[in-house]
mmCIF file of C-alpha atoms in Angstrom:
data_model
loop_
_atom_site.group_PDB
_atom_site.id
_atom_site.type_symbol
_atom_site.label_atom_id
_atom_site.label_comp_id
_atom_site.label_asym_id
_atom_site.label_seq_id
_atom_site.Cartn_x
_atom_site.Cartn_y
_atom_site.Cartn_z
ATOM 1 C CA LEU T 1477 266.734 104.275 35.720
ATOM 2 C CA PRO T 1478 269.677 106.154 34.266
ATOM 3 C CA VAL T 1479 272.885 104.125 34.681
ATOM 4 C CA ALA T 1480 274.400 106.702 37.056
ATOM 5 C CA GLU T 1481 271.431 106.346 39.452
ATOM 6 C CA ARG T 1482 271.379 102.544 39.646
ATOM 7 C CA ALA T 1483 272.023 100.869 42.990
ATOM 8 C CA PRO T 1484 273.606 97.425 43.316
ATOM 9 C CA VAL T 1485 271.313 94.543 44.189
ATOM 10 C CA PRO T 1486 271.528 93.082 47.683
ATOM 11 C CA HIS T 1487 273.687 89.985 48.123
ATOM 12 C CA VAL T 1488 271.380 87.463 49.767
ATOM 13 C CA THR T 1489 271.543 83.719 49.145
ATOM 14 C CA LEU T 1490 268.218 81.904 49.393
ATOM 15 C CA PRO T 1491 267.110 78.304 48.947
ATOM 16 C CA VAL T 1492 265.791 77.424 45.496
ATOM 17 C CA LEU T 1493 262.337 75.842 45.551
ATOM 18 C CA PRO T 1494 262.841 72.220 44.437
ATOM 19 C CA SER T 1495 260.793 72.402 41.238
ATOM 20 C CA ASP T 1496 261.382 70.387 38.076
ATOM 21 C CA SER T 1497 263.499 73.236 36.642
ATOM 22 C CA ALA T 1498 265.615 73.444 39.822
ATOM 23 C CA LEU T 1499 266.153 69.694 39.895
ATOM 24 C CA ALA T 1500 267.134 69.713 36.208
ATOM 25 C CA ALA T 1501 269.616 72.547 36.837
ATOM 26 C CA GLY T 1502 270.982 70.934 39.998
ATOM 27 C CA VAL T 1503 270.657 74.204 41.914
ATOM 28 C CA THR T 1504 269.728 74.332 45.605
ATOM 29 C CA GLU T 1505 270.697 77.919 46.518
ATOM 30 C CA LEU T 1506 270.859 81.114 44.528
ATOM 31 C CA SER T 1507 272.031 84.684 44.937
ATOM 32 C CA LEU T 1508 271.347 87.385 42.372
ATOM 33 C CA ALA T 1509 275.104 87.987 42.381
ATOM 34 C CA ASP T 1510 275.506 84.500 40.865
ATOM 35 C CA LEU T 1511 273.756 85.788 37.738
ATOM 36 C CA GLN T 1512 275.859 88.893 37.095
ATOM 37 C CA GLY T 1513 276.796 89.239 33.441
ATOM 38 C CA ARG T 1514 273.228 88.774 32.216
ATOM 39 C CA VAL T 1515 270.095 90.875 32.582
ATOM 40 C CA VAL T 1516 268.038 89.364 35.392
ATOM 41 C CA VAL T 1517 264.261 89.701 35.548
ATOM 42 C CA VAL T 1518 263.211 89.103 39.158
ATOM 43 C CA ASN T 1519 259.514 88.512 39.764
ATOM 44 C CA PHE T 1520 258.221 88.661 43.348
ATOM 45 C CA TRP T 1521 255.122 86.498 43.848
ATOM 46 C CA ALA T 1522 253.054 84.359 46.223
ATOM 47 C CA SER T 1523 250.676 81.472 45.626
ATOM 48 C CA TRP T 1524 247.830 83.317 47.389
ATOM 49 C CA CYS T 1525 248.224 86.419 45.191
ATOM 50 C CA GLY T 1526 245.480 86.525 42.529
ATOM 51 C CA PRO T 1527 247.299 88.955 40.209
ATOM 52 C CA CYS T 1528 250.446 86.794 40.468
ATOM 53 C CA ARG T 1529 248.426 83.862 39.162
ATOM 54 C CA ILE T 1530 247.107 85.998 36.300
ATOM 55 C CA GLU T 1531 250.580 87.056 35.126
ATOM 56 C CA GLN T 1532 252.294 83.663 35.514
ATOM 57 C CA PRO T 1533 251.476 82.404 31.974
ATOM 58 C CA ASP T 1534 252.985 85.602 30.519
ATOM 59 C CA LEU T 1535 256.173 85.114 32.531
ATOM 60 C CA ASN T 1536 256.386 81.514 31.331
ATOM 61 C CA ALA T 1537 256.094 82.812 27.752
ATOM 62 C CA VAL T 1538 258.836 85.392 28.380
ATOM 63 C CA ASP T 1539 261.180 82.644 29.536
ATOM 64 C CA ALA T 1540 260.753 80.952 26.162
ATOM 65 C CA LEU T 1541 261.100 84.193 24.176
ATOM 66 C CA LEU T 1542 264.289 85.673 25.637
ATOM 67 C CA PRO T 1543 267.734 84.164 24.968
ATOM 68 C CA ASP T 1544 269.032 82.656 28.213
ATOM 69 C CA THR T 1545 272.555 83.705 27.284
ATOM 70 C CA GLU T 1546 271.477 87.340 27.743
ATOM 71 C CA VAL T 1547 268.453 87.297 30.081
ATOM 72 C CA VAL T 1548 267.456 85.058 32.977
ATOM 73 C CA LEU T 1549 264.162 85.042 34.880
ATOM 74 C CA VAL T 1550 264.065 84.292 38.598
ATOM 75 C CA GLY T 1551 260.998 84.087 40.796
ATOM 76 C CA VAL T 1552 261.052 85.111 44.449
ATOM 77 C CA ASN T 1553 258.244 83.560 46.475
ATOM 78 C CA ILE T 1554 257.437 85.732 49.500
ATOM 79 C CA GLU T 1555 255.287 85.329 52.616
ATOM 80 C CA ASP T 1556 254.115 81.864 51.634
ATOM 81 C CA THR T 1557 254.482 78.240 52.672
ATOM 82 C CA GLU T 1558 256.854 76.024 50.760
ATOM 83 C CA ALA T 1559 254.056 73.538 50.032
ATOM 84 C CA ASN T 1560 251.835 76.227 48.485
ATOM 85 C CA ALA T 1561 254.744 77.693 46.519
ATOM 86 C CA LEU T 1562 255.619 74.262 45.105
ATOM 87 C CA ALA T 1563 251.972 73.642 44.201
ATOM 88 C CA HIS T 1564 251.925 76.954 42.278
ATOM 89 C CA LEU T 1565 255.114 76.040 40.389
ATOM 90 C CA ALA T 1566 253.668 72.656 39.450
ATOM 91 C CA GLU T 1567 250.209 74.003 38.522
ATOM 92 C CA PHE T 1568 251.669 76.580 36.131
ATOM 93 C CA ALA T 1569 254.645 74.437 34.991
ATOM 94 C CA VAL T 1570 256.959 77.350 35.751
ATOM 95 C CA PRO T 1571 260.077 76.855 33.598
ATOM 96 C CA PHE T 1572 262.460 79.088 35.552
ATOM 97 C CA LEU T 1573 263.956 78.965 39.049
ATOM 98 C CA SER T 1574 262.215 80.449 42.059
ATOM 99 C CA VAL T 1575 263.776 81.067 45.445
ATOM 100 C CA PHE T 1576 261.923 80.785 48.731
ATOM 101 C CA ASP T 1577 261.816 84.022 50.778
ATOM 102 C CA PRO T 1578 259.088 83.504 53.410
ATOM 103 C CA VAL T 1579 260.261 86.356 55.665
ATOM 104 C CA ASN T 1580 261.162 88.860 52.901
ATOM 105 C CA GLU T 1581 264.903 88.606 53.510
ATOM 106 C CA LEU T 1582 265.564 89.570 49.877
ATOM 107 C CA ALA T 1583 262.277 91.279 49.015
ATOM 108 C CA GLY T 1584 262.567 93.632 51.992
ATOM 109 C CA ARG T 1585 265.839 95.021 50.636
ATOM 110 C CA PHE T 1586 264.147 96.370 47.506
ATOM 111 C CA GLU T 1587 262.294 99.641 48.011
ATOM 112 C CA GLY T 1588 258.536 99.216 47.714
ATOM 113 C CA ILE T 1589 258.529 95.410 47.409
ATOM 114 C CA GLY T 1590 256.361 93.430 49.804
ATOM 115 C CA ALA T 1591 253.127 91.530 50.248
ATOM 116 C CA ARG T 1592 250.995 94.572 49.393
ATOM 117 C CA THR T 1593 252.811 95.330 46.143
ATOM 118 C CA ILE T 1594 253.048 91.907 44.526
ATOM 119 C CA PRO T 1595 253.325 90.950 41.866
ATOM 120 C CA SER T 1596 256.359 93.156 41.357
ATOM 121 C CA THR T 1597 259.146 92.753 38.828
ATOM 122 C CA VAL T 1598 262.665 94.147 39.116
ATOM 123 C CA PHE T 1599 265.070 94.315 36.173
ATOM 124 C CA ILE T 1600 268.772 94.029 36.966
ATOM 125 C CA ASP T 1601 271.448 95.025 34.465
ATOM 126 C CA GLU T 1602 274.541 92.997 33.574
ATOM 127 C CA GLU T 1603 276.546 94.845 36.231
ATOM 128 C CA GLY T 1604 274.180 93.735 39.010
ATOM 129 C CA ARG T 1605 272.347 97.065 39.440
ATOM 130 C CA VAL T 1606 268.613 97.755 39.559
ATOM 131 C CA ALA T 1607 267.702 99.171 36.147
ATOM 132 C CA ALA T 1608 263.884 99.213 36.301
ATOM 133 C CA ARG T 1609 260.935 97.923 38.258
ATOM 134 C CA VAL T 1610 257.250 97.322 37.692
ATOM 135 C CA LEU T 1611 254.984 97.361 40.740
ATOM 136 C CA GLY T 1612 251.839 95.383 39.976
ATOM 137 C CA LEU T 1613 250.834 93.239 37.035
ATOM 138 C CA THR T 1614 253.021 93.036 33.983
ATOM 139 C CA ASP T 1615 252.739 91.088 30.753
ATOM 140 C CA ALA T 1616 255.032 89.404 28.251
ATOM 141 C CA ARG T 1617 255.170 92.432 25.963
ATOM 142 C CA GLU T 1618 256.290 94.789 28.744
ATOM 143 C CA VAL T 1619 258.868 92.370 30.184
ATOM 144 C CA VAL T 1620 260.389 91.597 26.771
ATOM 145 C CA ALA T 1621 260.518 95.304 25.891
ATOM 146 C CA LEU T 1622 262.174 96.382 29.173
ATOM 147 C CA ALA T 1623 264.649 93.500 29.153
ATOM 148 C CA GLY T 1624 265.508 94.293 25.526
ATOM 149 C CA VAL T 1625 266.269 97.922 26.331
ATOM 150 C CA ILE T 1626 268.551 96.904 29.212
ATOM 151 C CA VAL T 1627 270.343 94.264 27.110
ATOM 152 C CA GLY T 1628 270.902 96.879 24.395
ATOM 153 C CA GLU T 1629 272.597 99.396 26.705
#
């Protein structure tokens, strides 16, 4: 989106799923506002979503490719149980934080994001505004390219 048309992200604090990466970081709650100053790649997913499972290895690769001083990935688990979400994080050894949003408190505030449109990925600029979004499957190449454009603005 052109900078002039970007809307600020909603300020919602959600519990972080207690994965290995969350325990290592010592984080129990997270708001997207906490990450302002870096480009944030927000991936909405659920353990029961087949396409989410397909794209997870690419997202793991992206986390390793992008400098965490400029870009941070965050997962948002929606309409799921905590046990199933944790099993997904462990199965795929997800290296980045995911928050738990079982009733779409955060997801519902983004236009077009919900159980029927996951996986979906939203790109947030350093100022905390929605810069781009991908509804449906994405891959490492697309995520790296979009994040790179936003970092370079």
